[in-house]
Coordinates of C-alpha atoms in Angstrom, one line a residue:
M756 CA -22.0 17.0 -162.2
L757 CA -24.3 15.8 -165.2
Q758 CA -23.0 13.2 -167.5
T759 CA -23.9 15.3 -170.5
I760 CA -21.9 18.2 -169.1
K761 CA -18.8 15.8 -168.2
R762 CA -18.6 14.4 -171.6
R763 CA -17.8 17.8 -172.9
R764 CA -20.1 17.8 -175.9
L765 CA -19.2 21.2 -177.6
P766 CA -21.7 22.9 -179.7
I767 CA -19.4 23.6 -182.6
L768 CA -21.6 21.3 -184.6
T769 CA -24.4 24.1 -184.7
S770 CA -22.4 25.8 -187.3
L771 CA -22.6 22.7 -189.6
L772 CA -26.3 22.5 -189.0
S773 CA -29.2 24.4 -190.6
A774 CA -31.6 26.1 -188.2
S775 CA -34.0 23.6 -188.7
L776 CA -32.0 20.8 -187.8
L777 CA -31.0 22.6 -184.6
F778 CA -34.5 22.3 -183.4
S779 CA -34.4 18.5 -183.8
S780 CA -33.9 16.5 -180.6
C781 CA -31.3 14.4 -182.2
D782 CA -27.8 15.4 -181.6
N783 CA -26.5 12.0 -180.6
G784 CA -23.2 10.9 -181.8
F785 CA -21.2 14.1 -181.6
E786 CA -20.5 14.2 -177.9
E787 CA -16.9 13.2 -178.2
L788 CA -15.9 16.3 -180.1
N789 CA -13.2 18.3 -178.4
T790 CA -13.1 21.6 -180.4
N791 CA -12.0 24.8 -178.9
P792 CA -15.3 26.5 -178.2
N793 CA -13.6 29.9 -178.7
A794 CA -13.1 29.1 -182.2
L795 CA -16.8 29.4 -182.9
T796 CA -17.6 32.3 -185.2
T797 CA -20.2 35.0 -184.7
P798 CA -22.8 33.6 -187.4
V799 CA -22.9 30.3 -185.2
I800 CA -24.1 32.5 -182.2
P801 CA -27.8 33.1 -183.3
N802 CA -28.1 29.4 -184.1
L803 CA -26.8 28.5 -180.5
F804 CA -29.6 31.0 -179.1
S805 CA -32.3 29.5 -181.2
Y806 CA -31.2 26.0 -180.1
S807 CA -31.3 27.1 -176.3
V808 CA -34.7 28.7 -176.7
V809 CA -36.2 25.7 -178.4
K810 CA -35.0 23.2 -175.7
T811 CA -36.1 25.8 -173.1
A812 CA -39.4 25.6 -174.5
G813 CA -39.4 21.9 -173.7
T814 CA -38.5 18.5 -175.4
G815 CA -41.5 16.8 -174.2
Y816 CA -39.5 14.6 -171.9
E817 CA -38.7 16.8 -169.0
N818 CA -41.9 18.9 -169.3
H819 CA -44.2 15.7 -169.3
R820 CA -42.7 14.8 -166.1
G821 CA -41.8 18.1 -164.6
N822 CA -44.1 20.5 -165.8
L823 CA -47.4 18.0 -166.1
I824 CA -46.8 14.9 -164.0
Y825 CA -45.4 16.9 -161.0
A826 CA -46.1 20.6 -161.2
G827 CA -49.4 20.5 -163.0
A828 CA -50.9 17.8 -160.6
I829 CA -49.3 19.3 -157.5
I830 CA -51.5 22.5 -158.3
Q831 CA -54.3 20.7 -159.4
H832 CA -54.6 21.6 -163.0
F833 CA -54.4 17.9 -163.8
A834 CA -55.4 14.6 -162.0
A835 CA -54.7 11.0 -162.8
L836 CA -55.5 7.5 -161.4
N837 CA -52.1 6.1 -162.4
T838 CA -49.5 6.2 -159.4
Y839 CA -47.0 7.4 -162.0
W840 CA -48.8 10.7 -162.0
S841 CA -47.0 11.3 -158.7
G842 CA -47.7 14.9 -158.2
D843 CA -51.2 14.9 -156.8
K844 CA -50.3 12.0 -154.7
Y845 CA -47.2 13.3 -153.3
L846 CA -45.2 10.1 -154.2
Y847 CA -41.3 10.0 -155.3
N848 CA -40.4 9.1 -158.8
G849 CA -36.7 9.6 -159.3
P850 CA -36.6 9.8 -162.9
Y851 CA -39.6 12.2 -163.2
S852 CA -38.5 14.4 -160.2
D853 CA -34.8 14.6 -161.8
A854 CA -36.1 15.1 -165.4
F855 CA -36.1 19.0 -165.6
F856 CA -32.8 19.5 -163.4
E857 CA -30.9 17.2 -165.7
T858 CA -32.4 18.5 -169.0
A859 CA -31.9 22.2 -168.2
Y860 CA -28.3 21.7 -167.4
G861 CA -27.7 19.1 -170.2
S862 CA -29.2 21.3 -172.9
H863 CA -30.1 24.9 -172.9
I864 CA -28.4 26.4 -170.0
K865 CA -24.9 25.3 -171.1
E866 CA -25.6 26.9 -174.7
L867 CA -26.5 30.2 -172.9
E868 CA -23.4 30.1 -170.8
Q869 CA -21.3 29.5 -174.0
I870 CA -22.9 32.3 -175.9
I871 CA -22.0 34.8 -173.0
S872 CA -18.7 33.6 -172.8
L873 CA -18.3 34.3 -176.5
T874 CA -19.8 37.8 -176.5
K875 CA -19.1 39.4 -173.0
D876 CA -15.9 41.2 -174.2
D877 CA -17.0 42.2 -177.6
P878 CA -18.7 45.5 -177.8
A879 CA -20.2 44.9 -181.3
Q880 CA -21.9 41.9 -179.9
S881 CA -23.4 43.6 -176.8
N882 CA -26.9 42.9 -177.8
L883 CA -26.2 39.3 -178.2
Y884 CA -24.4 39.2 -174.8
N885 CA -27.3 41.0 -172.8
V886 CA -30.3 39.1 -174.6
A887 CA -28.5 36.0 -173.5
R888 CA -27.9 37.3 -170.0
I889 CA -31.9 38.0 -169.8
F890 CA -32.9 34.7 -171.1
R891 CA -30.3 33.0 -168.9
V892 CA -32.0 34.5 -165.8
F893 CA -35.2 32.9 -167.1
A894 CA -33.6 29.6 -167.6
Y895 CA -32.0 29.5 -163.9
H896 CA -35.1 30.8 -162.3
R897 CA -37.3 28.0 -163.1
V898 CA -34.7 25.5 -162.0
T899 CA -34.0 27.3 -158.6
D900 CA -37.8 27.9 -158.1
L901 CA -38.3 24.1 -158.4
Y902 CA -35.3 22.7 -156.5
G903 CA -34.0 25.6 -154.2
D904 CA -30.3 25.9 -154.1
I905 CA -28.6 24.7 -157.2
P906 CA -25.4 25.0 -159.2
Y907 CA -25.3 28.5 -160.5
S908 CA -22.2 30.5 -160.6
E909 CA -20.0 27.4 -161.6
A910 CA -22.8 25.5 -163.4
A911 CA -22.4 24.5 -167.2
K912 CA -19.0 25.6 -167.6
G913 CA -17.1 22.1 -167.8
Y914 CA -16.0 23.0 -171.5
L915 CA -15.0 26.4 -170.9
N916 CA -12.9 26.0 -167.6
N917 CA -13.0 22.5 -166.6
T918 CA -15.5 22.8 -163.7
Y919 CA -17.2 19.4 -163.4
S920 CA -18.3 19.4 -159.9
P921 CA -20.0 22.9 -159.4
K922 CA -20.9 24.1 -156.0
Y923 CA -24.5 24.7 -155.1
D924 CA -25.2 28.4 -154.8
K925 CA -27.7 29.5 -152.0
Q926 CA -30.9 30.6 -153.5
A927 CA -30.7 34.1 -151.8
D928 CA -27.4 34.5 -153.7
I929 CA -28.9 33.3 -156.9
Y930 CA -31.8 35.6 -156.7
A931 CA -29.5 38.7 -155.9
D932 CA -27.5 37.8 -158.9
M933 CA -30.4 37.3 -161.3
L934 CA -32.2 40.5 -160.4
N935 CA -28.8 42.3 -160.7
E936 CA -28.4 40.8 -164.2
L937 CA -31.8 42.0 -165.2
D938 CA -31.0 45.5 -163.8
L939 CA -27.8 45.7 -165.9
A940 CA -28.8 43.8 -169.0
A941 CA -32.1 45.4 -169.9
P942 CA -30.8 49.1 -170.1
A943 CA -27.8 48.0 -172.0
L944 CA -29.8 46.9 -175.0
D945 CA -28.8 49.1 -177.9
A946 CA -30.9 49.5 -181.0
T947 CA -27.9 50.8 -183.0
K948 CA -26.1 47.4 -182.8
T949 CA -26.7 44.0 -184.2
G950 CA -28.9 41.6 -182.6
Y951 CA -29.8 37.8 -183.2
G952 CA -32.2 38.6 -186.2
A953 CA -33.7 35.4 -187.3
G954 CA -32.0 33.7 -184.5
D955 CA -34.5 35.4 -182.3
I956 CA -37.6 33.1 -182.1
I957 CA -39.2 34.9 -179.3
F958 CA -39.3 38.4 -180.5
A959 CA -38.1 38.3 -184.0
G960 CA -35.0 40.9 -182.8
D961 CA -37.2 43.5 -181.3
L962 CA -35.0 44.9 -178.6
T963 CA -37.9 47.0 -177.3
K964 CA -39.9 43.8 -176.4
W965 CA -36.7 42.0 -175.0
K966 CA -36.4 45.1 -172.7
K967 CA -40.1 44.8 -171.6
F968 CA -39.7 41.2 -171.0
A969 CA -36.5 41.8 -168.9
Y970 CA -38.5 44.2 -166.7
S971 CA -41.5 42.0 -166.6
L972 CA -39.3 39.1 -165.3
M973 CA -37.8 41.4 -162.8
L974 CA -41.5 42.0 -161.6
R975 CA -41.9 38.3 -161.3
L976 CA -38.8 37.6 -159.5
G977 CA -39.1 40.8 -157.3
M978 CA -42.7 39.4 -156.2
R979 CA -41.0 36.0 -155.2
L980 CA -39.2 37.9 -152.3
T981 CA -42.5 39.1 -150.6
K982 CA -42.4 36.5 -147.9
V983 CA -38.6 36.4 -147.2
D984 CA -37.5 40.0 -148.0
P985 CA -40.3 42.5 -148.6
A986 CA -38.1 45.4 -148.6
K987 CA -35.9 44.1 -151.6
A988 CA -39.1 42.9 -153.2
E989 CA -40.4 46.4 -153.2
T990 CA -37.4 47.9 -154.4
Y991 CA -37.2 45.6 -157.5
V992 CA -41.0 45.7 -158.2
K993 CA -41.0 49.6 -158.4
K994 CA -37.7 49.4 -160.4
A995 CA -39.5 46.9 -162.9
I996 CA -42.4 49.2 -163.1
A997 CA -40.3 52.2 -163.9
G998 CA -38.2 50.5 -166.4
G999 CA -41.4 49.5 -168.4
V1000 CA -43.2 46.0 -168.4
M1001 CA -45.4 44.5 -171.1
Q1002 CA -48.2 46.5 -172.3
S1003 CA -50.4 44.1 -174.4
N1004 CA -50.6 40.6 -175.5
D1005 CA -48.3 41.4 -178.5
D1006 CA -45.4 41.7 -175.7
I1007 CA -45.9 38.0 -174.7
A1008 CA -42.9 36.2 -174.4
K1009 CA -43.5 32.8 -176.4
V1010 CA -42.2 30.4 -178.8
N1011 CA -44.7 29.9 -181.8
H1012 CA -45.3 26.2 -183.1
A1013 CA -46.9 24.6 -186.1
E1014 CA -48.3 21.3 -187.2
G1015 CA -45.8 19.0 -188.3
D1016 CA -42.8 16.9 -187.2
D1017 CA -41.0 17.5 -184.0
N1018 CA -39.0 20.4 -185.5
K1019 CA -42.3 22.5 -185.4
R1020 CA -45.0 21.1 -183.2
N1021 CA -45.4 21.8 -179.5
L1022 CA -43.9 18.9 -177.9
D1023 CA -45.7 19.3 -174.7
S1024 CA -49.0 19.3 -176.3
N1025 CA -47.8 16.4 -178.6
T1026 CA -47.0 14.4 -175.4
L1027 CA -50.4 14.8 -174.1
R1028 CA -51.8 13.7 -177.6
T1029 CA -49.7 10.7 -177.9
Q1030 CA -48.9 9.6 -174.3
E1031 CA -51.9 10.7 -172.2
Y1032 CA -54.8 10.8 -174.3
D1033 CA -54.2 8.8 -177.6
A1034 CA -58.2 9.2 -177.5
A1035 CA -59.0 7.2 -180.4
N1036 CA -57.4 4.2 -179.0
L1037 CA -58.4 4.6 -175.3
K1038 CA -61.9 5.7 -175.7
G1039 CA -61.5 8.2 -172.9
N1040 CA -59.7 5.9 -170.4
A1041 CA -56.8 8.1 -170.7
N1042 CA -53.9 8.2 -168.2
S1043 CA -54.8 11.8 -167.0
K1044 CA -57.5 14.3 -167.0
L1045 CA -58.2 17.8 -165.9
S1046 CA -58.5 18.2 -162.2
Q1047 CA -61.9 18.7 -160.5
T1048 CA -60.4 21.8 -158.9
F1049 CA -59.5 23.4 -162.1
V1050 CA -62.5 22.6 -164.0
N1051 CA -64.9 23.6 -161.0
F1052 CA -63.3 26.9 -160.9
L1053 CA -63.8 27.6 -164.8
K1054 CA -67.5 26.1 -164.8
N1055 CA -68.6 27.5 -161.6
N1056 CA -67.8 31.0 -162.8
N1057 CA -69.2 30.6 -166.2
D1058 CA -65.5 31.4 -167.5
P1059 CA -65.8 31.8 -171.3
R1060 CA -62.2 30.1 -171.7
L1061 CA -63.6 26.7 -170.8
P1062 CA -64.5 25.4 -174.3
F1063 CA -61.0 26.4 -175.3
I1064 CA -59.3 24.5 -172.5
A1065 CA -61.5 21.4 -171.8
T1066 CA -63.2 18.8 -173.8
L1067 CA -64.5 15.2 -173.5
W1068 CA -62.5 12.7 -175.2
E1069 CA -64.8 12.6 -178.3
G1070 CA -63.7 16.1 -179.2
N1071 CA -59.9 15.1 -179.1
A1072 CA -60.6 11.9 -181.0
D1073 CA -62.7 13.4 -183.6
P1074 CA -62.2 17.3 -184.2
T1075 CA -65.7 17.3 -185.9
K1076 CA -67.3 16.6 -182.5
E1077 CA -65.3 19.3 -180.9
A1078 CA -68.3 21.6 -180.6
A1079 CA -70.5 19.1 -178.7
A1080 CA -67.8 17.8 -176.7
T1081 CA -66.6 21.2 -175.3
A1082 CA -70.1 22.2 -174.0
P1083 CA -69.5 23.7 -170.4
A1084 CA -72.5 21.7 -169.0
L1085 CA -70.7 18.3 -169.9
Q1086 CA -67.2 19.3 -168.4
K1087 CA -66.2 17.5 -165.2
G1088 CA -62.7 17.4 -163.4
L1089 CA -61.4 14.1 -162.1
P1090 CA -60.7 14.3 -158.2
N1091 CA -57.1 14.4 -157.2
G1092 CA -55.2 11.8 -155.1
Y1093 CA -56.8 8.6 -156.2
D1094 CA -56.0 5.5 -158.1
V1095 CA -58.1 3.0 -159.9
T1096 CA -59.1 1.2 -156.7
T1097 CA -59.5 4.2 -154.2
I1098 CA -61.5 6.3 -156.7
K1099 CA -64.4 3.7 -155.8
T1100 CA -64.5 4.8 -152.3
L1101 CA -65.3 8.1 -153.5
I1102 CA -67.5 7.1 -156.3
P1103 CA -69.0 3.6 -155.7
T1104 CA -70.7 3.5 -159.1
W1105 CA -67.0 3.8 -160.9
T1106 CA -66.4 1.6 -163.8
D1107 CA -63.5 1.4 -166.3
Q1108 CA -65.7 3.6 -168.7
S1109 CA -66.2 6.1 -166.1
M1110 CA -63.1 7.9 -167.4
A1111 CA -64.7 9.0 -170.7
T1112 CA -67.0 11.2 -168.9
Y1113 CA -64.3 13.4 -167.6
S1114 CA -62.5 16.4 -169.2
E1115 CA -59.1 16.6 -171.0
A1116 CA -57.1 19.3 -172.2
N1117 CA -58.4 20.5 -175.6
L1118 CA -56.0 19.2 -178.2
N1119 CA -57.7 21.3 -181.0
K1120 CA -57.2 24.6 -179.0
I1121 CA -55.0 25.3 -175.9
A1122 CA -53.2 21.9 -176.2
S1123 CA -52.8 21.8 -179.9
N1124 CA -49.5 20.9 -181.6
S1125 CA -49.5 24.4 -182.9
A1126 CA -50.2 26.2 -179.6
P1127 CA -47.2 28.4 -178.5
T1128 CA -45.1 28.0 -175.5
V1129 CA -45.6 30.8 -173.3
F1130 CA -42.9 31.9 -171.1
Q1131 CA -44.5 34.9 -169.5
S1132 CA -47.8 36.5 -170.5
Y1133 CA -49.1 40.1 -170.2
A1134 CA -52.0 38.9 -168.3
E1135 CA -49.6 37.5 -165.5
V1136 CA -47.8 41.0 -165.7
E1137 CA -51.2 42.8 -165.0
Y1138 CA -52.0 40.7 -162.0
L1139 CA -48.6 41.2 -160.5
L1140 CA -49.1 44.9 -161.0
A1141 CA -52.5 44.6 -159.3
E1142 CA -50.7 42.8 -156.4
A1143 CA -48.2 45.6 -156.4
A1144 CA -51.0 48.2 -156.0
V1145 CA -52.6 46.2 -153.2
R1146 CA -49.2 46.2 -151.4
G1147 CA -48.8 50.1 -152.0
W1148 CA -45.8 49.7 -154.4
G1149 CA -47.5 50.5 -157.5
D1150 CA -50.0 53.2 -158.9
G1151 CA -52.8 52.3 -156.6
Q1152 CA -54.9 51.0 -159.6
A1153 CA -55.4 47.4 -158.3
A1154 CA -59.0 47.1 -160.0
A1155 CA -57.8 48.4 -163.4
H1156 CA -54.8 46.2 -163.5
Y1157 CA -57.0 43.2 -162.6
N1158 CA -59.6 44.0 -165.1
K1159 CA -56.8 44.3 -167.7
G1160 CA -55.4 40.9 -166.6
V1161 CA -58.7 39.2 -167.0
T1162 CA -59.2 40.8 -170.4
A1163 CA -55.8 39.9 -171.5
A1164 CA -56.2 36.3 -170.2
M1165 CA -59.3 35.7 -172.1
S1166 CA -58.2 37.4 -175.3
M1167 CA -55.1 35.1 -175.3
M1168 CA -57.6 32.3 -176.4
S1169 CA -56.7 33.8 -179.8
L1170 CA -53.2 32.3 -179.7
Y1171 CA -55.0 28.8 -179.6
G1172 CA -57.5 29.2 -182.4
G1173 CA -60.3 30.5 -180.1
T1174 CA -62.1 33.7 -179.7
V1175 CA -63.7 35.0 -176.5
P1176 CA -66.0 38.0 -177.6
A1177 CA -65.5 41.2 -175.8
A1178 CA -69.2 41.1 -174.5
S1179 CA -68.3 37.8 -172.8
I1180 CA -65.3 39.3 -171.1
T1181 CA -67.4 42.2 -170.0
A1182 CA -70.1 39.9 -168.6
Y1183 CA -67.6 37.7 -166.5
L1184 CA -66.0 41.2 -165.1
T1185 CA -69.5 42.3 -164.3
A1186 CA -70.5 39.0 -162.7
H1187 CA -67.1 39.0 -161.0
P1188 CA -66.1 42.2 -160.2
Y1189 CA -62.6 43.0 -158.3
L1190 CA -63.2 42.9 -154.6
A1191 CA -61.9 46.5 -154.1
T1192 CA -63.6 47.0 -150.8
G1193 CA -62.7 43.6 -149.7
T1194 CA -59.8 42.6 -147.2
T1195 CA -56.2 42.5 -148.4
A1196 CA -56.3 38.6 -148.1
Q1197 CA -59.6 38.7 -150.3
Q1198 CA -57.9 40.8 -152.8
M1199 CA -54.7 38.8 -152.8
E1200 CA -56.8 35.5 -153.3
Q1201 CA -58.6 37.0 -156.3
I1202 CA -55.6 38.0 -158.0
G1203 CA -53.6 34.8 -157.0
T1204 CA -56.5 32.6 -158.4
Q1205 CA -56.6 34.2 -161.6
Y1206 CA -52.8 34.0 -162.0
W1207 CA -53.0 30.2 -161.2
A1208 CA -55.7 29.9 -164.1
V1209 CA -53.9 31.9 -166.7
N1210 CA -50.8 29.6 -166.1
F1211 CA -52.4 26.5 -167.0
L1212 CA -49.8 24.4 -168.9
N1213 CA -47.1 26.7 -167.5
S1214 CA -47.3 24.8 -164.4
Y1215 CA -43.7 25.6 -163.3
E1216 CA -44.8 29.3 -162.8
A1217 CA -48.2 28.3 -161.3
Y1218 CA -46.6 26.3 -158.7
A1219 CA -44.1 28.8 -157.6
N1220 CA -46.8 31.6 -157.2
W1221 CA -48.9 29.0 -155.4
R1222 CA -46.1 28.6 -152.9
R1223 CA -45.5 32.2 -152.6
T1224 CA -49.0 33.3 -152.1
G1225 CA -51.1 30.2 -150.9
Y1226 CA -53.7 31.1 -153.5
P1227 CA -55.8 29.6 -154.6
V1228 CA -56.5 27.7 -151.4
L1229 CA -56.1 24.0 -152.6
T1230 CA -57.0 21.0 -150.4
P1231 CA -54.2 18.6 -149.9
T1232 CA -54.5 14.7 -150.8
N1233 CA -53.8 12.0 -148.5
Y1234 CA -52.6 9.3 -150.8
A1235 CA -51.4 6.1 -149.1
G1236 CA -47.8 5.9 -148.8
N1237 CA -47.3 9.7 -149.6
E1238 CA -43.9 11.3 -148.9
T1239 CA -45.3 14.4 -147.3
G1240 CA -47.6 13.3 -144.6
G1241 CA -50.7 14.6 -146.5
T1242 CA -49.4 18.2 -147.1
I1243 CA -48.6 19.7 -150.6
M1244 CA -45.1 19.3 -151.8
R1245 CA -42.9 22.4 -151.6
R1246 CA -40.3 21.5 -153.9
L1247 CA -38.8 18.5 -156.2
R1248 CA -36.0 16.5 -155.1
Y1249 CA -32.5 16.8 -156.5
P1250 CA -31.5 14.1 -159.1
S1251 CA -30.0 10.9 -157.4
S1252 CA -27.0 11.2 -159.6
E1253 CA -26.0 14.4 -157.8
A1254 CA -25.6 12.4 -154.6
S1255 CA -23.1 10.2 -156.2
R1256 CA -21.4 12.3 -159.1
N1257 CA -21.4 15.6 -157.2
A1258 CA -21.5 14.2 -153.7
A1259 CA -19.4 16.9 -151.8
Q1260 CA -21.4 19.8 -153.2
Y1261 CA -24.6 18.1 -153.0
N1262 CA -24.1 17.3 -149.3
A1263 CA -23.0 20.8 -148.6
A1264 CA -26.1 22.0 -150.1
I1265 CA -28.6 19.9 -148.2
A1266 CA -26.6 20.8 -145.0
V1267 CA -27.5 24.4 -145.5
Q1268 CA -31.3 24.2 -147.3
G1269 CA -32.4 21.2 -145.3
P1270 CA -33.0 17.6 -146.2
D1271 CA -33.5 16.7 -149.9
L1272 CA -37.3 16.1 -149.2
F1273 CA -40.5 17.1 -150.8
T1274 CA -41.4 18.9 -147.7
T1275 CA -38.2 21.1 -147.3
R1276 CA -39.1 24.7 -148.2
I1277 CA -36.7 26.7 -150.5
W1278 CA -35.5 29.9 -149.3
W1279 CA -38.3 32.3 -150.8
D1280 CA -41.0 29.9 -149.6
K1281 CA -40.7 31.3 -146.0
Q1282 CA -43.3 29.9 -143.8

């Protein structure tokens, strides 16, 4: 399969590294070690778990390409005039489309598979086993949501059982197993037994929060099935609600970061800072900006989050100018689907200096180096509960859940060094009340659009939920030479290396799922 897996790099060296070194992206030179993985001792397992979580949060490489350049531009959170920003132009850029698939299998998934293999038969380590199962579901669901059928049951096990050409499992089977894993792992968590302790950098060993995360993730995955298997969707949504989902922003599944070197800071944010904006040098002529679609939504609705999300380049180049540069009246999003030449057909007065007048992600707030990586938010959970209520699967209190979702989403700005006053949240909800008397479609659109907004910088999830719901309603672009005929992409393409290194399994997968194209719909994305 992947070269990093074939080389059988064994994570035995994590026992030799401190936790801080584990967080480094530099582990080159150790790939050829051939130590028996079963020789790993229990103290190493928390380090393996920390390593996997940090890698899942992102190295900067794969998330820049998969989360921002592709998914973030596809769902019109970002826009760019450079053609390597392929997502809003529906162009194929092989290394960028490949990046998330290859990195996921080559780093954090294989560590989770090893933890599970080491702990599954030891009752004393049941919490380590079950937490790893829960987080493995999280890791795999992002891969299958982005690509469709993927290696699953045989994946990342080359160093365990010499499986180097894993089959591609059908997404229907993957989802069935992931939901079952959550169903089994969540209630098996046992507060009387040892957990990961300091190795748990998401919840600091709090098993109650892990249980809430497991059921919240079940809620997310259950909702994925609404188009393809409504009956199963209803079953798991109800099961998740009964099990107990997140109750406040204190339950958010996230990894905290801090200013400093790559061992500490948010590498996705740092990528925006160093590769996209470099504001002091480019004077606003950055590679990417915030999308007109996204900025208009925030600005037109007087959303109090806007100053914490968007700024003009001066605010990023000089934090002392942040207050002036984040003034809502100044914010302007870049139209999607244009390059440096074609933008002049839309804006004839465009010059090289025009980019400086368009909004960027605020590097001092939501995209700071100390901003947390959010895997799943409480606000998202409340929006899903609102949808469940609309569908008749919940408590019937759609408006209450919607209001809690908006309140939580705006209160989340405190994670990024900002504060939205309670009065501003109340004013927003008064101006934009839940459409309780609207049609089902209107209610779904209102919920889905807020879900899209709260998942800014978690573009994998925003893109997945958009494909499921169709909300918000996005206008496709039609850039010359695009790969989709001017329709919004439904998935990313598999790495080209899979067609050569794992050819038989790759060919079997596309024979079932359909051509390896951006327009091929994955299983749950039923038309």
